[in-house]
Short mmCIF file of C-alpha atoms in Angstrom, two decimals:
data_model
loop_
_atom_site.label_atom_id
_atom_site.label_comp_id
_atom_site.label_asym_id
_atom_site.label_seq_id
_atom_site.Cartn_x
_atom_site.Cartn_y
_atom_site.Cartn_z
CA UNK A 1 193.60 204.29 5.31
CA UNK A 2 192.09 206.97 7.23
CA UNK A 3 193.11 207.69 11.35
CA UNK A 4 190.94 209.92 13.36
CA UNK A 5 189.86 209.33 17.05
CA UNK A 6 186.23 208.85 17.97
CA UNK A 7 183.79 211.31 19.50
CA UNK A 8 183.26 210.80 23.20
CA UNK A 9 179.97 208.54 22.46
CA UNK A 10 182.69 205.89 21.27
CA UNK A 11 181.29 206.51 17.12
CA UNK A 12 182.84 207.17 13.87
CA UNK A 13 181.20 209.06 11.62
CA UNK A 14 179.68 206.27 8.96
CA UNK A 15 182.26 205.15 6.47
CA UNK A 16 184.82 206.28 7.88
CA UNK A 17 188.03 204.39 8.65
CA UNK A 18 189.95 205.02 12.67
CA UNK A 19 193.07 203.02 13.72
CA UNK A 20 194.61 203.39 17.00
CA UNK A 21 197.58 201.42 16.47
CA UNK A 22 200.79 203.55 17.22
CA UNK A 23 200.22 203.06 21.36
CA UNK A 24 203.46 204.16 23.37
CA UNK A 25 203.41 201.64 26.38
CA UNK A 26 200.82 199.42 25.43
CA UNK A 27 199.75 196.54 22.75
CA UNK A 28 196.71 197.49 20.98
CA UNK A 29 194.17 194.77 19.68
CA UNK A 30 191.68 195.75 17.38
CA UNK A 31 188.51 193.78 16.91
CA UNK A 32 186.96 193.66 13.38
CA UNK A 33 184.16 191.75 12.85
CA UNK A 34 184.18 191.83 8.84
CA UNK A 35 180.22 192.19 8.88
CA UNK A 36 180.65 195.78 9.40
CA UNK A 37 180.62 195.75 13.70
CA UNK A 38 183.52 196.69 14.85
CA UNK A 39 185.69 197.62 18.35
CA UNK A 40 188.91 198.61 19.80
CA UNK A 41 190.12 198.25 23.01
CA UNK A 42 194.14 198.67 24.31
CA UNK A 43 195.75 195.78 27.07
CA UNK A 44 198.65 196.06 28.97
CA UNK A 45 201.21 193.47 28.22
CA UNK A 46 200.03 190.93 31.59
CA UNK A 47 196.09 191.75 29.65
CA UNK A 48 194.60 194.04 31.29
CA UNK A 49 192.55 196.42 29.60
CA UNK A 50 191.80 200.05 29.50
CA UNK A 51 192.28 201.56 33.22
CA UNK A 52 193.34 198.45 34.36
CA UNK A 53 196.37 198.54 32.61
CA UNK A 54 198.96 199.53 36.09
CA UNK A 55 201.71 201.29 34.89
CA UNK A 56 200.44 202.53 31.50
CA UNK A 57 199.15 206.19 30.51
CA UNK A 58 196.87 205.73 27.41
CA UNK A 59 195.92 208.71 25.63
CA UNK A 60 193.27 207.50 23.63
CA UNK A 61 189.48 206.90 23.48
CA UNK A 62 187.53 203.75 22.82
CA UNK A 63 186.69 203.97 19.24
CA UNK A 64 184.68 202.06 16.58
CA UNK A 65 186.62 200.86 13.81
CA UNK A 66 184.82 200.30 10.05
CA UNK A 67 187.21 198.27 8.45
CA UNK A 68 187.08 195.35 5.90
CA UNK A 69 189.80 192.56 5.24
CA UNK A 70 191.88 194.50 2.90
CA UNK A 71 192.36 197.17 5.42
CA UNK A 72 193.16 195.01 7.89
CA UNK A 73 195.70 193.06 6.54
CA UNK A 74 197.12 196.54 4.68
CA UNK A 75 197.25 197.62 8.69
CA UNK A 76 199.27 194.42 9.84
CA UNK A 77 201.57 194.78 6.60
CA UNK A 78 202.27 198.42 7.50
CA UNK A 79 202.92 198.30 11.46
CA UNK A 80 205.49 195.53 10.13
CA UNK A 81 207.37 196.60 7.71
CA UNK A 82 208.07 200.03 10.17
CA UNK A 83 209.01 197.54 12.68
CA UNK A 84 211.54 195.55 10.37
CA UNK A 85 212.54 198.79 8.78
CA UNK A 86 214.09 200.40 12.16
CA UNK A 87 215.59 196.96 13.36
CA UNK A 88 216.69 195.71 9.52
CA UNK A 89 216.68 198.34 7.55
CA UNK A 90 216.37 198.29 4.04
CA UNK A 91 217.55 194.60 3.73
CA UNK A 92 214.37 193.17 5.97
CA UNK A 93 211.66 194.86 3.64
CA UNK A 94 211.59 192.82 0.82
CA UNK A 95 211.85 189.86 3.02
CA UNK A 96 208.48 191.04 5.24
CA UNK A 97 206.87 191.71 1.49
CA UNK A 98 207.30 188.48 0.69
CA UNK A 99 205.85 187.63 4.50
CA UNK A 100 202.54 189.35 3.67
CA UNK A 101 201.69 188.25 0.27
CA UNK A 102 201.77 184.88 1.55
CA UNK A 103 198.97 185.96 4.19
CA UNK A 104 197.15 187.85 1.94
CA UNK A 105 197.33 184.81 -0.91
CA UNK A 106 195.81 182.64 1.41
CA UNK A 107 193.30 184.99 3.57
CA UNK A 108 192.13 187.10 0.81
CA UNK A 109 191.85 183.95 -1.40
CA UNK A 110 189.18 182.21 0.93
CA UNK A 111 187.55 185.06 0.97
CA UNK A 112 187.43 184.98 -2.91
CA UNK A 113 185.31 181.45 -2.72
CA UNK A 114 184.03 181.15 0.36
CA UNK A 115 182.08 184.37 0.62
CA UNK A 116 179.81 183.29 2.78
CA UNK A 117 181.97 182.68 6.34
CA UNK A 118 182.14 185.22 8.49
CA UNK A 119 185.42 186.51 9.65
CA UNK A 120 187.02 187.79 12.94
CA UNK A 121 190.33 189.30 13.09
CA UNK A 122 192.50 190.47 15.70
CA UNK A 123 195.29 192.88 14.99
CA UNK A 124 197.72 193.33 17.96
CA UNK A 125 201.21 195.07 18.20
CA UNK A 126 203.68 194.92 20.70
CA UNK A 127 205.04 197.14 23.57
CA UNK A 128 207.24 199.93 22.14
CA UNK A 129 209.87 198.66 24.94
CA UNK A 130 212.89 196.78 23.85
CA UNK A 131 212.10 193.16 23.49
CA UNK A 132 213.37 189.63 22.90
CA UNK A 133 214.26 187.95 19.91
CA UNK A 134 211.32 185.49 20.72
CA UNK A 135 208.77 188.20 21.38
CA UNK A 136 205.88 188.67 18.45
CA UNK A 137 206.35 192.63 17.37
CA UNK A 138 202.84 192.75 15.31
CA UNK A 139 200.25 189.72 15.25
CA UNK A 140 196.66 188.83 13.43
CA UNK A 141 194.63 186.75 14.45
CA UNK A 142 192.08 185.40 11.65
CA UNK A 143 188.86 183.77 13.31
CA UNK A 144 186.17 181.64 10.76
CA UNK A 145 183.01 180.64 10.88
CA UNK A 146 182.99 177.48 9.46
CA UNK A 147 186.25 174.90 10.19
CA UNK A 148 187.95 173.43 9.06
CA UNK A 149 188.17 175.29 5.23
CA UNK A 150 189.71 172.93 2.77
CA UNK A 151 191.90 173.74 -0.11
CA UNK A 152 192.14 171.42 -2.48
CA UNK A 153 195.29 172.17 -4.92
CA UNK A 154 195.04 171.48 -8.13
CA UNK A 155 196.22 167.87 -9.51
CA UNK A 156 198.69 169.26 -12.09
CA UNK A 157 200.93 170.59 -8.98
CA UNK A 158 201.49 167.29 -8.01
CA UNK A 159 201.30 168.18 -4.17
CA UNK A 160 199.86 165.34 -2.89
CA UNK A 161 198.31 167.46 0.57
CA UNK A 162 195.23 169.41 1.13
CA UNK A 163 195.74 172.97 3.12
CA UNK A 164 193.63 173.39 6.02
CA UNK A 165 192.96 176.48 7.56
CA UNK A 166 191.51 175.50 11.32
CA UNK A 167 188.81 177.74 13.38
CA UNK A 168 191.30 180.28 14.38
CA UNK A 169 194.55 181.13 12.23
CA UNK A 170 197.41 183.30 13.41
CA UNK A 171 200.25 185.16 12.02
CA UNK A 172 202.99 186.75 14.12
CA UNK A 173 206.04 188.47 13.05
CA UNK A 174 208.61 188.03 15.47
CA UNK A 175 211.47 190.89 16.56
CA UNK A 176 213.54 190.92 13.12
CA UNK A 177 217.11 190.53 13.01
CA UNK A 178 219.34 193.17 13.43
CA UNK A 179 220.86 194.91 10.39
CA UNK A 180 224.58 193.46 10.22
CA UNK A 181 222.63 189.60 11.34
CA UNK A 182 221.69 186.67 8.74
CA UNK A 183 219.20 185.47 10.65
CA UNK A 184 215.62 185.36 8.66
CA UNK A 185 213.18 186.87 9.15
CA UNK A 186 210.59 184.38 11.24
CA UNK A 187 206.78 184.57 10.89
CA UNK A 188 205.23 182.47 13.59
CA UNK A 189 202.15 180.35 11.97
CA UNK A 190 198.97 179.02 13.88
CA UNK A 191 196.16 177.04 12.70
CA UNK A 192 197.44 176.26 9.26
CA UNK A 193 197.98 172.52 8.25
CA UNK A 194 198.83 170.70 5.43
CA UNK A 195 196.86 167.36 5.68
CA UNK A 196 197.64 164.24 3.70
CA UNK A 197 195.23 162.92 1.14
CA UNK A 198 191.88 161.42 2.67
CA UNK A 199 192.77 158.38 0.41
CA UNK A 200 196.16 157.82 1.43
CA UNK A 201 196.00 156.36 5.29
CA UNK A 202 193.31 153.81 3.69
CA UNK A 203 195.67 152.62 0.79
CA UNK A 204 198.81 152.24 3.06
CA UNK A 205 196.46 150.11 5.55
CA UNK A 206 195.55 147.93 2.85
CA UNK A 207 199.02 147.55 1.42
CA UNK A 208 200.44 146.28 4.31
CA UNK A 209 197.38 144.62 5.34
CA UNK A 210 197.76 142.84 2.30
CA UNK A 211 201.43 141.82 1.93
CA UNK A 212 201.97 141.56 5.56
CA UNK A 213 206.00 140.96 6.79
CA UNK A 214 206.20 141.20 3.03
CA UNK A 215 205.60 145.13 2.83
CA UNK A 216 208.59 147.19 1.12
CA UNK A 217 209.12 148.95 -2.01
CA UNK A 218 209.07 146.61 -4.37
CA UNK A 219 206.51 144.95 -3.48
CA UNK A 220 204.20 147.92 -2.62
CA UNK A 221 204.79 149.28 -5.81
CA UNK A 222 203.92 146.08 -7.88
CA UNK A 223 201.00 145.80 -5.83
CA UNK A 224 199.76 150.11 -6.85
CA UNK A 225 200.69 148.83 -10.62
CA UNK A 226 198.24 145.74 -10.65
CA UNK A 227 195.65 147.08 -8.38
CA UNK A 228 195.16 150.84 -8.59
CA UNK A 229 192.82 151.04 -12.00
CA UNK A 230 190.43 148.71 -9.95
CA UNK A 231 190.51 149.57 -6.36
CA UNK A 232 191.51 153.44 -6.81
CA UNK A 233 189.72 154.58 -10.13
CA UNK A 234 191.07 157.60 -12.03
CA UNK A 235 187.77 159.23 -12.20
CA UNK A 236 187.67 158.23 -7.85
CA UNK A 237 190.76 159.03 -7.03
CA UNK A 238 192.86 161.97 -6.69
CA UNK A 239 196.36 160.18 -5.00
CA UNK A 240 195.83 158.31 -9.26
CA UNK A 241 195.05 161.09 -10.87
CA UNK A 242 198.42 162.80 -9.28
CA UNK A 243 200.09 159.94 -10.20
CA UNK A 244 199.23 159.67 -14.21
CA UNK A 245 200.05 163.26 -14.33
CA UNK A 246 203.67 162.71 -14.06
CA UNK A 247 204.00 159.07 -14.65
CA UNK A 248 202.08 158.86 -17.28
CA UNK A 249 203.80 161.96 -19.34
CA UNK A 250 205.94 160.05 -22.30
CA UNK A 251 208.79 161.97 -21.12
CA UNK A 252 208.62 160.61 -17.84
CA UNK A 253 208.53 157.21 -18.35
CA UNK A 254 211.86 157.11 -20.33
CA UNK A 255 213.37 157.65 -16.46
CA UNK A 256 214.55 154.88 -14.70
CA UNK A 257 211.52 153.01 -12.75
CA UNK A 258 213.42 153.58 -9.14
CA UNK A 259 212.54 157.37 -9.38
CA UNK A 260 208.47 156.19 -9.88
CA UNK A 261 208.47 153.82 -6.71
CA UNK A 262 210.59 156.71 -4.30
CA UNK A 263 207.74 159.07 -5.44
CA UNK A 264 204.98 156.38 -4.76
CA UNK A 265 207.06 154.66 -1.86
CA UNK A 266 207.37 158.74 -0.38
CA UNK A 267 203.99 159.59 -0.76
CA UNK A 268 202.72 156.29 0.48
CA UNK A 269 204.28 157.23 3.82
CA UNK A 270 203.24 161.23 3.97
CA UNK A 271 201.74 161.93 6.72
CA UNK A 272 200.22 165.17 8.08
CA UNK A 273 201.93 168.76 8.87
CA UNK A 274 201.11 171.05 11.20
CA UNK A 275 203.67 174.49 10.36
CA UNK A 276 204.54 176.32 13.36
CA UNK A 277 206.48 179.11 11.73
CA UNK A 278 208.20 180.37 8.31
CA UNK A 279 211.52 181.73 7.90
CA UNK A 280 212.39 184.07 4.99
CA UNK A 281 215.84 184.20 3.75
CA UNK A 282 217.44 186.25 1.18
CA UNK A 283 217.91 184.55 -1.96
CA UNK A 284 222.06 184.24 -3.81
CA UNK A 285 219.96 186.62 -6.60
CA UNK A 286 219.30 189.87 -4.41
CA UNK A 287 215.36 190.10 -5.89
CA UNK A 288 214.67 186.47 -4.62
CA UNK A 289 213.51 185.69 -1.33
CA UNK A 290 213.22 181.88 -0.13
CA UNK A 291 211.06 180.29 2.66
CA UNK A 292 211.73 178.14 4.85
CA UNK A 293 209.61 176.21 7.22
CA UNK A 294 209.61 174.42 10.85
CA UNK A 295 207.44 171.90 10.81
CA UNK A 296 205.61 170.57 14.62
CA UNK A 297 205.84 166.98 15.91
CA UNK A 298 203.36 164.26 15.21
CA UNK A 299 200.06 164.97 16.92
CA UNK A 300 199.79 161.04 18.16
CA UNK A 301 202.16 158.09 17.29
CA UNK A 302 201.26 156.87 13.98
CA UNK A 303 202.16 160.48 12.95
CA UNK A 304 205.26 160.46 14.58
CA UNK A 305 206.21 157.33 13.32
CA UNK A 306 205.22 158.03 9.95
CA UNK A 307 207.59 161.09 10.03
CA UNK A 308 210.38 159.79 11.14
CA UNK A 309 210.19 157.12 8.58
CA UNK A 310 209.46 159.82 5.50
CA UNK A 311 211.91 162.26 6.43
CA UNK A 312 214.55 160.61 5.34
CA UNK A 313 213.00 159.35 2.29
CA UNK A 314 211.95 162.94 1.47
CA UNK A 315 215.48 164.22 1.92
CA UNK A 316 217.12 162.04 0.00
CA UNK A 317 214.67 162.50 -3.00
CA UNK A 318 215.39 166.19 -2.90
CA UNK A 319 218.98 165.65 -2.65
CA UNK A 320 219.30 163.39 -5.72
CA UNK A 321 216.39 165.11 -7.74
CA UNK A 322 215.95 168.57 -7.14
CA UNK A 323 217.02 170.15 -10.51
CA UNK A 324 214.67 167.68 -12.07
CA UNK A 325 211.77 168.05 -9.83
CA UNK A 326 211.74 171.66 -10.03
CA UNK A 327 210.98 171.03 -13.92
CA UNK A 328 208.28 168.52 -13.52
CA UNK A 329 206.79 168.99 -9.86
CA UNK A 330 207.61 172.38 -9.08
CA UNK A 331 205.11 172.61 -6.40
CA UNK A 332 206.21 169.67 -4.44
CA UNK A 333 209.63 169.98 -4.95
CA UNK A 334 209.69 173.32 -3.51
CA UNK A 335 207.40 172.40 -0.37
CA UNK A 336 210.38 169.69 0.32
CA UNK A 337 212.97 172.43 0.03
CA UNK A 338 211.28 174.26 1.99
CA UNK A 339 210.41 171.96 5.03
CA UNK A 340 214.11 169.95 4.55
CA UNK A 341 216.31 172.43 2.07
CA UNK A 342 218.71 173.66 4.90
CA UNK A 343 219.21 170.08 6.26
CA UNK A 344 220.47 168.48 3.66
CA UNK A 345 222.62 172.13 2.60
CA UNK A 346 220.33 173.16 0.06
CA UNK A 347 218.93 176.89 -0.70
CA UNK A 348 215.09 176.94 0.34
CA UNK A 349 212.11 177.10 -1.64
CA UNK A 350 211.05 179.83 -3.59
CA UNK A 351 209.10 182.47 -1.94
CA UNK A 352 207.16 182.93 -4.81
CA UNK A 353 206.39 179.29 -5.55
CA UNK A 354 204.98 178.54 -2.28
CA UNK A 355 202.94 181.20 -2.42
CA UNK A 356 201.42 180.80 -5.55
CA UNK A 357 200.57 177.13 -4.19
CA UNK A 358 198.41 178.92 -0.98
CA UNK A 359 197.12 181.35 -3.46
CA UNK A 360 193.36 180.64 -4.86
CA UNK A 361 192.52 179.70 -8.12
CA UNK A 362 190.67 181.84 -10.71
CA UNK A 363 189.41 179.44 -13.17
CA UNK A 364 189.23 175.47 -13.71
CA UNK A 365 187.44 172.80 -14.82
CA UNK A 366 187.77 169.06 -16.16
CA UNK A 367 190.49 168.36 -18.92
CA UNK A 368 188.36 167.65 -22.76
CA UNK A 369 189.42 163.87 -22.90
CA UNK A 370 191.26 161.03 -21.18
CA UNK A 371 191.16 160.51 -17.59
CA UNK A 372 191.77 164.42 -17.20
CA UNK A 373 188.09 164.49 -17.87
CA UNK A 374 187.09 163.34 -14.86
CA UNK A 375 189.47 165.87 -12.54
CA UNK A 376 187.63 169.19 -12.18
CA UNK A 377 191.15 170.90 -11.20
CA UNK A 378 192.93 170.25 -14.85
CA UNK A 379 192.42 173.12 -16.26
CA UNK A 380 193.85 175.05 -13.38
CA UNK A 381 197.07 176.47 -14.82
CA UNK A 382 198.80 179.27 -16.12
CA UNK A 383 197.85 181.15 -19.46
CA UNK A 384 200.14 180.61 -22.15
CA UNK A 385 200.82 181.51 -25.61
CA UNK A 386 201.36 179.03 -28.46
CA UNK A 387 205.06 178.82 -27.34
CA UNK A 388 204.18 178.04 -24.16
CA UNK A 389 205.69 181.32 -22.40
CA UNK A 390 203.20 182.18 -19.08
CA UNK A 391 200.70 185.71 -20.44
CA UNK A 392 198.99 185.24 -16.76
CA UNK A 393 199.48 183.63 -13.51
CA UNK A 394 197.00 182.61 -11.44
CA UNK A 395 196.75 180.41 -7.81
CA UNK A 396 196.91 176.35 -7.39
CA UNK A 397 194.01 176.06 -4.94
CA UNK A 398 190.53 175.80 -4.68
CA UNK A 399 188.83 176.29 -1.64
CA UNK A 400 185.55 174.53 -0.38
CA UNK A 401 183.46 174.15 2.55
CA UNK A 402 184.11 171.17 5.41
CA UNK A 403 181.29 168.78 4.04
CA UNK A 404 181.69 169.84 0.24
CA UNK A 405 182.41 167.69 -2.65
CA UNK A 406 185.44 168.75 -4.37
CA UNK A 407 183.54 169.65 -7.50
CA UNK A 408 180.64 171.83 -6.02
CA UNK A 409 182.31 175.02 -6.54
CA UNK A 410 182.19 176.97 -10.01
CA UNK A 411 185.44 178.57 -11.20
CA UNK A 412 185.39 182.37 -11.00
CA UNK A 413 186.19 183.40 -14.76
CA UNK A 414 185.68 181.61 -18.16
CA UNK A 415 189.29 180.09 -18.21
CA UNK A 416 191.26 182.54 -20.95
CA UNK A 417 192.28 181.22 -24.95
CA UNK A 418 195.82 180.34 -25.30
CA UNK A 419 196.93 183.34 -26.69
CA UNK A 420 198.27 182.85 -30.38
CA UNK A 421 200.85 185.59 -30.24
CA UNK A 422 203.98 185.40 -27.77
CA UNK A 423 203.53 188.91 -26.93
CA UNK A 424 201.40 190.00 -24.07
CA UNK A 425 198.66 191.76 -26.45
CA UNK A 426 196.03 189.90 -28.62
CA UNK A 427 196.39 189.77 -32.00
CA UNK A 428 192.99 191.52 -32.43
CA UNK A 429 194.95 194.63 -30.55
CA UNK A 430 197.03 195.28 -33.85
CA UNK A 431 200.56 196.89 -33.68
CA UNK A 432 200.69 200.17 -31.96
#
């Protein structure tokens, strides 16, 4: 990425590229406006700008900055890792890596399918002046057009949540821990939600509606078993659909019925969750890094209530079936680790699972037969050869417009063959 200063009439040259990041005594907060107009202006830590900043010399002019999202997020991934680098040293870097390709899954991936909203972003760094452990070192601020954005992720994860991303996301790393400290390393989260199922408030109203001072697990399940091919339709509903993609694998119903009603009973009482910050810890394998996350209160009472009732449930499922359910429901086994892991003494989730959850999709479409036929995300999975070995990885969601369907959005490649070899080249490639 190019640096260079502006002339004194405040312009780059066209095409070019000019960051004024590296501010002694001040926090700089670039403007781009992804559209191609584009400013930069320096504040004092109390927010005043330019001259009005008391106390600071800045040696710089205003300048106009040409940048696209890429470039920005390359800039926020850069001023951090320098920042964990000095405090962490080699140990924090592949823990801020991790960080920023969970960012850039979801930011870049929105931009992927939704390439018509506008985007604002605000990159800001910190005074150079020693700071607190609760003070945000390097910050972007990610502003939409349109709000909320919905990802839908694709039934065969199992993760029974959409991912919002609100009007104005934010992503802050905060002062990294020391080298000889096992602290992780904490990025601070605004404006990112994981919101239950539409579906779901509606069904658990008219469960208990229904069986009244009767309402429990037993009887809420029997009542899903005899009622949900009428009320909730497969080719209607996406909470079924979820559900006859694990419970209706042959495999999986040679498992004791208790482990279908806790998953039905657990997702019956999900509720939304609104992250406030992950932490990233180094994994017992040095190349791993895990994630965990804290998770905000209930926004009103029913949430509240709803959360202190599932929390339990949810821990207890990942203590007894966590092996399992990182064979057959990777995706929302791992988002459990990762919001309840260390409470229950458990490792975290994996840092690359989660992201590849918030990362967009690149093709899909309806299954050939069955109900699959009428789900549009079935065919969102991993490549694979005729042993079933992964040739290509690709992202779990799909991301649409507030006022969408969930089917109005074409995949972005022809989904690939299954490969016939279980070598990475096609046969047509020949030996070498």
């Amino acid at each position: 990425m190019g640096q260079r200063h502006c002339s004194a009439s405040g312009r780059c040259a066209p095409g070019s590229a000019c960051l004024t990041l590296c501010l002694p005594k001040a926090a700089c907060s670039v403007l781009f406006d992804l559209k191609g107009r584009c400013s930069a202006r320096s504040v004092s830590k109390n927010g005043a700008s330019g001259s009005q900043a008391k106390g600071h010399s800045l040696s710089y002019s205003s300048c106009c900055l040409h940048a696209d999202l890429p470039e920005v997020l390359q800039a926020f991934r850069a001023k951090g890792e320098a920042a964990v680098l000095a405090t962490s040293g080699g140990d924090g870097g592949p823990l801020w890596a991790a960080a920023c390709d969970l960012v850039e899954a979801l930011l870049l991936g929105v931009r992927s399918h939704l390439q018509d909203v506008r985007t604002e972003c605000e990159l800001r760094l910190a005074n150079e002046e020693p700071c607190s452990v609760d003070t945000d070192v390097v910050s972007l601020k990610v502003r939409f057009s349109a709000a909320p954005l919905i990802g839908e992720v694709a039934t065969p994860s199992r993760f029974c949540h959409e991912v919002h991303l609100l009007e104005e996301v934010g992503f802050a790393l905060r002062r990294p821990p020391t080298k000889t400290a096992r602290d992780p390393l904490v990025l601070r989260v605004e404006g990112l939600e994981l919101a239950e199922l539409p579906e779901i408030p509606g069904l658990r109203r008219k469960i208990k509606t229904s069986l009244g001072s009767d309402f429990n697990i037993d009887t809420a399940y029997s009542w899903w078993l005899q009622h949900k091919d009428k009320e909730y339709p497969l080719d209607r509903s996406k909470f079924h659909r979820i559900y006859e993609s694990l419970w209706g694998m042959r495999t999986m119903q040679m498992l004791p019925k208790q482990m279908s009603m806790d998953f039905f009973w657990s997702f019956l009482h999900g509720t939304n969750c609104h992250l406030e910050a992950f932490m990233f810890h180094h994994g017992k394998c040095s190349s791993r890094v895990r994630i965990a996350a804290q998770r905000g209160p209930g926004r009103n009472t029913e949430e509240r209530e709803l959360l202190a009732f599932s929390a339990p449930l949810a821990k207890q499922a990942l203590a007894a079936n966590r092996s399992n359910g990182e064979r057959f429901a990777a995706s929302v086994t791992n988002f459990g680790a990762m919001v309840y892991g260390r409470d229950i003494g458990q490792p975290p989730a994996s840092a690359r699972v989660i992201t590849k959850i918030f990362s967009a999709a690149r093709w899909w479409g309806h299954g050939p037969n069955g109900w699959q036929r009428f789900d549009h995300t079935w065919l969102c999975r991993d490549q694979t050869n005729s042993l079933g070995i992964v040739v290509k990885e690709q992202g779990r969601i799909i991301w649409r417009l507030p006022g969408e369907s969930d089917s109005m959005r074409p995949p972005l490649e022809v989904r690939p063959p299954r490969r016939i070899c279980c070598c990475r080249r096609r046969r047509s490639e020949g030996a070498s």
